[in-house]
Amino acid sequence: MAAIDHYINGIIEQGRRDAHHDGSAMIEAHHLLLAIAADEKSVAHQVLTSAGLDHLAIRDALDREFEHSVFDFLWLSEDFRRVGSV
């Protein structure tokens, strides 16, 4: 196998672990992004960390986005219930 094949397989395997950690049955794009950020030997990792996006920063941003999405969903659901009852 070529070096790129080993790299991709490693990213997919780490993505699988991140998906499992999240309780997800599927590997999604954000799991692969987290895997890339965790691979300290890669150029992609260096680029991400130079922008302040290490594994923890990305995880925190994803968690905040999820919380925000849930809040928006609940707020909209309540708003739609009020409109429907008028």
Short mmCIF file of N, CA and C in Angstrom, two decimals:
data_model
loop_
_atom_site.label_atom_id
_atom_site.label_comp_id
_atom_site.label_asym_id
_atom_site.label_seq_id
_atom_site.Cartn_x
_atom_site.Cartn_y
_atom_site.Cartn_z
N MET A 1 0.84 -1.18 0.00
CA MET A 1 0.00 0.00 0.00
C MET A 1 0.89 1.25 0.00
N ALA A 2 0.41 2.26 -0.68
CA ALA A 2 1.12 3.53 -0.74
C ALA A 2 0.91 4.30 0.57
N ALA A 3 1.76 5.27 0.81
CA ALA A 3 1.68 6.07 2.04
C ALA A 3 0.32 6.75 2.18
N ILE A 4 -0.24 7.23 1.07
CA ILE A 4 -1.54 7.90 1.13
C ILE A 4 -2.64 6.93 1.57
N ASP A 5 -2.51 5.66 1.15
CA ASP A 5 -3.49 4.65 1.55
C ASP A 5 -3.45 4.43 3.06
N HIS A 6 -2.24 4.38 3.62
CA HIS A 6 -2.10 4.21 5.07
C HIS A 6 -2.68 5.42 5.80
N TYR A 7 -2.41 6.61 5.26
CA TYR A 7 -2.93 7.84 5.87
C TYR A 7 -4.46 7.84 5.86
N ILE A 8 -5.05 7.53 4.72
CA ILE A 8 -6.52 7.52 4.60
C ILE A 8 -7.13 6.47 5.51
N ASN A 9 -6.54 5.29 5.55
CA ASN A 9 -7.06 4.24 6.43
C ASN A 9 -6.98 4.67 7.89
N GLY A 10 -5.89 5.34 8.27
CA GLY A 10 -5.75 5.83 9.64
C GLY A 10 -6.80 6.89 9.97
N ILE A 11 -7.06 7.78 9.02
CA ILE A 11 -8.08 8.83 9.23
C ILE A 11 -9.46 8.20 9.37
N ILE A 12 -9.76 7.23 8.53
CA ILE A 12 -11.06 6.57 8.61
C ILE A 12 -11.21 5.82 9.94
N GLU A 13 -10.15 5.15 10.37
CA GLU A 13 -10.20 4.42 11.64
C GLU A 13 -10.39 5.39 12.82
N GLN A 14 -9.67 6.51 12.82
CA GLN A 14 -9.85 7.50 13.88
C GLN A 14 -11.24 8.12 13.79
N GLY A 15 -11.73 8.35 12.58
CA GLY A 15 -13.09 8.84 12.39
C GLY A 15 -14.12 7.89 12.95
N ARG A 16 -13.85 6.60 12.79
CA ARG A 16 -14.75 5.58 13.35
C ARG A 16 -14.76 5.66 14.88
N ARG A 17 -13.58 5.87 15.47
CA ARG A 17 -13.51 6.00 16.93
C ARG A 17 -14.23 7.27 17.40
N ASP A 18 -14.07 8.36 16.67
CA ASP A 18 -14.77 9.60 17.04
C ASP A 18 -16.28 9.43 16.90
N ALA A 19 -16.72 8.73 15.85
CA ALA A 19 -18.15 8.47 15.68
C ALA A 19 -18.68 7.63 16.83
N HIS A 20 -17.93 6.61 17.19
CA HIS A 20 -18.33 5.75 18.31
C HIS A 20 -18.40 6.57 19.60
N HIS A 21 -17.42 7.44 19.81
CA HIS A 21 -17.41 8.31 20.99
C HIS A 21 -18.67 9.18 21.04
N ASP A 22 -19.13 9.63 19.87
CA ASP A 22 -20.34 10.46 19.79
C ASP A 22 -21.62 9.66 19.85
N GLY A 23 -21.51 8.34 19.82
CA GLY A 23 -22.70 7.50 19.81
C GLY A 23 -23.33 7.40 18.43
N SER A 24 -22.55 7.70 17.40
CA SER A 24 -23.06 7.67 16.04
C SER A 24 -22.72 6.33 15.38
N ALA A 25 -23.66 5.78 14.66
CA ALA A 25 -23.44 4.52 13.95
C ALA A 25 -22.72 4.74 12.62
N MET A 26 -22.65 5.99 12.19
CA MET A 26 -22.02 6.30 10.90
C MET A 26 -20.87 7.28 11.09
N ILE A 27 -19.86 7.16 10.24
CA ILE A 27 -18.77 8.12 10.21
C ILE A 27 -19.23 9.28 9.34
N GLU A 28 -19.28 10.47 9.93
CA GLU A 28 -19.72 11.65 9.20
C GLU A 28 -18.53 12.58 8.96
N ALA A 29 -18.75 13.61 8.16
CA ALA A 29 -17.66 14.52 7.77
C ALA A 29 -16.96 15.11 8.98
N HIS A 30 -17.71 15.48 10.01
CA HIS A 30 -17.06 16.09 11.17
C HIS A 30 -16.19 15.10 11.93
N HIS A 31 -16.51 13.80 11.85
CA HIS A 31 -15.64 12.79 12.47
C HIS A 31 -14.31 12.70 11.72
N LEU A 32 -14.37 12.82 10.41
CA LEU A 32 -13.13 12.80 9.63
C LEU A 32 -12.31 14.06 9.87
N LEU A 33 -12.98 15.20 10.01
CA LEU A 33 -12.26 16.44 10.34
C LEU A 33 -11.57 16.31 11.69
N LEU A 34 -12.24 15.77 12.66
CA LEU A 34 -11.63 15.54 13.96
C LEU A 34 -10.44 14.59 13.86
N ALA A 35 -10.56 13.57 13.04
CA ALA A 35 -9.46 12.62 12.84
C ALA A 35 -8.26 13.30 12.20
N ILE A 36 -8.49 14.14 11.22
CA ILE A 36 -7.40 14.87 10.57
C ILE A 36 -6.72 15.79 11.59
N ALA A 37 -7.52 16.45 12.41
CA ALA A 37 -6.96 17.36 13.42
C ALA A 37 -6.16 16.61 14.47
N ALA A 38 -6.49 15.36 14.70
CA ALA A 38 -5.80 14.56 15.72
C ALA A 38 -4.48 13.98 15.23
N ASP A 39 -4.27 13.92 13.91
CA ASP A 39 -3.06 13.30 13.34
C ASP A 39 -1.92 14.31 13.34
N GLU A 40 -1.14 14.33 14.42
CA GLU A 40 -0.11 15.33 14.62
C GLU A 40 1.03 15.28 13.60
N LYS A 41 1.14 14.19 12.84
CA LYS A 41 2.22 14.06 11.86
C LYS A 41 1.86 14.64 10.49
N SER A 42 0.61 15.02 10.29
CA SER A 42 0.18 15.44 8.96
C SER A 42 0.31 16.94 8.74
N VAL A 43 0.46 17.32 7.49
CA VAL A 43 0.49 18.73 7.11
C VAL A 43 -0.87 19.37 7.40
N ALA A 44 -1.94 18.62 7.17
CA ALA A 44 -3.29 19.14 7.43
C ALA A 44 -3.43 19.53 8.90
N HIS A 45 -2.90 18.70 9.78
CA HIS A 45 -2.92 19.01 11.22
C HIS A 45 -2.18 20.33 11.49
N GLN A 46 -1.03 20.49 10.88
CA GLN A 46 -0.23 21.71 11.07
C GLN A 46 -1.00 22.94 10.58
N VAL A 47 -1.66 22.81 9.44
CA VAL A 47 -2.44 23.93 8.90
C VAL A 47 -3.60 24.27 9.84
N LEU A 48 -4.30 23.26 10.30
CA LEU A 48 -5.43 23.49 11.21
C LEU A 48 -4.97 24.13 12.51
N THR A 49 -3.90 23.59 13.10
CA THR A 49 -3.45 24.14 14.38
C THR A 49 -2.89 25.55 14.24
N SER A 50 -2.30 25.86 13.09
CA SER A 50 -1.80 27.22 12.88
C SER A 50 -2.95 28.22 12.84
N ALA A 51 -4.16 27.74 12.53
CA ALA A 51 -5.35 28.59 12.53
C ALA A 51 -6.10 28.48 13.86
N GLY A 52 -5.50 27.80 14.84
CA GLY A 52 -6.13 27.66 16.15
C GLY A 52 -7.18 26.56 16.21
N LEU A 53 -7.12 25.65 15.26
CA LEU A 53 -8.13 24.59 15.17
C LEU A 53 -7.52 23.23 15.46
N ASP A 54 -7.16 23.00 16.72
CA ASP A 54 -6.71 21.67 17.09
C ASP A 54 -7.93 20.79 17.37
N HIS A 55 -7.68 19.55 17.72
CA HIS A 55 -8.77 18.59 17.93
C HIS A 55 -9.76 19.11 18.96
N LEU A 56 -9.27 19.62 20.08
CA LEU A 56 -10.15 20.10 21.14
C LEU A 56 -10.96 21.32 20.70
N ALA A 57 -10.34 22.25 19.99
CA ALA A 57 -11.05 23.45 19.53
C ALA A 57 -12.16 23.08 18.54
N ILE A 58 -11.87 22.14 17.66
CA ILE A 58 -12.89 21.69 16.70
C ILE A 58 -14.02 20.98 17.42
N ARG A 59 -13.68 20.11 18.36
CA ARG A 59 -14.71 19.38 19.14
C ARG A 59 -15.60 20.38 19.88
N ASP A 60 -14.98 21.39 20.52
CA ASP A 60 -15.76 22.40 21.24
C ASP A 60 -16.68 23.17 20.29
N ALA A 61 -16.17 23.55 19.12
CA ALA A 61 -16.99 24.28 18.15
C ALA A 61 -18.15 23.42 17.66
N LEU A 62 -17.90 22.15 17.42
CA LEU A 62 -18.97 21.24 16.98
C LEU A 62 -20.02 21.07 18.08
N ASP A 63 -19.57 20.96 19.32
CA ASP A 63 -20.52 20.84 20.44
C ASP A 63 -21.38 22.09 20.57
N ARG A 64 -20.75 23.27 20.44
CA ARG A 64 -21.53 24.52 20.51
C ARG A 64 -22.53 24.60 19.37
N GLU A 65 -22.12 24.20 18.18
CA GLU A 65 -23.02 24.23 17.02
C GLU A 65 -24.21 23.29 17.24
N PHE A 66 -23.94 22.11 17.79
CA PHE A 66 -25.01 21.17 18.07
C PHE A 66 -25.99 21.75 19.08
N GLU A 67 -25.47 22.32 20.17
CA GLU A 67 -26.33 22.92 21.18
C GLU A 67 -27.17 24.05 20.59
N HIS A 68 -26.55 24.86 19.75
CA HIS A 68 -27.26 25.97 19.10
C HIS A 68 -28.37 25.43 18.19
N SER A 69 -28.08 24.37 17.45
CA SER A 69 -29.06 23.78 16.55
C SER A 69 -30.25 23.21 17.32
N VAL A 70 -29.96 22.55 18.43
CA VAL A 70 -31.04 22.00 19.25
C VAL A 70 -31.89 23.13 19.82
N PHE A 71 -31.25 24.19 20.30
CA PHE A 71 -31.99 25.33 20.83
C PHE A 71 -32.90 25.92 19.75
N ASP A 72 -32.34 26.13 18.54
CA ASP A 72 -33.14 26.69 17.44
C ASP A 72 -34.32 25.79 17.11
N PHE A 73 -34.09 24.49 17.08
CA PHE A 73 -35.17 23.56 16.78
C PHE A 73 -36.27 23.65 17.83
N LEU A 74 -35.88 23.66 19.10
CA LEU A 74 -36.88 23.74 20.17
C LEU A 74 -37.62 25.06 20.14
N TRP A 75 -36.90 26.15 19.88
CA TRP A 75 -37.53 27.46 19.82
C TRP A 75 -38.52 27.52 18.66
N LEU A 76 -38.11 27.03 17.50
CA LEU A 76 -39.00 27.04 16.34
C LEU A 76 -40.21 26.13 16.57
N SER A 77 -39.97 24.99 17.19
CA SER A 77 -41.08 24.08 17.47
C SER A 77 -42.11 24.74 18.36
N GLU A 78 -41.65 25.43 19.40
CA GLU A 78 -42.56 26.15 20.30
C GLU A 78 -43.28 27.26 19.56
N ASP A 79 -42.57 27.98 18.71
CA ASP A 79 -43.15 29.06 17.94
C ASP A 79 -44.24 28.52 17.01
N PHE A 80 -43.99 27.41 16.34
CA PHE A 80 -44.98 26.82 15.44
C PHE A 80 -46.19 26.31 16.22
N ARG A 81 -45.98 25.79 17.39
CA ARG A 81 -47.12 25.32 18.20
C ARG A 81 -48.02 26.50 18.57
N ARG A 82 -47.41 27.63 18.93
CA ARG A 82 -48.21 28.82 19.28
C ARG A 82 -49.01 29.30 18.08
N VAL A 83 -48.39 29.35 16.92
CA VAL A 83 -49.07 29.82 15.70
C VAL A 83 -50.23 28.89 15.36
N GLY A 84 -50.02 27.59 15.52
CA GLY A 84 -51.07 26.61 15.20
C GLY A 84 -52.25 26.68 16.14
N SER A 85 -52.05 27.19 17.35
CA SER A 85 -53.14 27.21 18.32
C SER A 85 -53.93 28.52 18.29
N VAL A 86 -53.55 29.43 17.42
CA VAL A 86 -54.24 30.73 17.36
C VAL A 86 -55.50 30.62 16.55
#
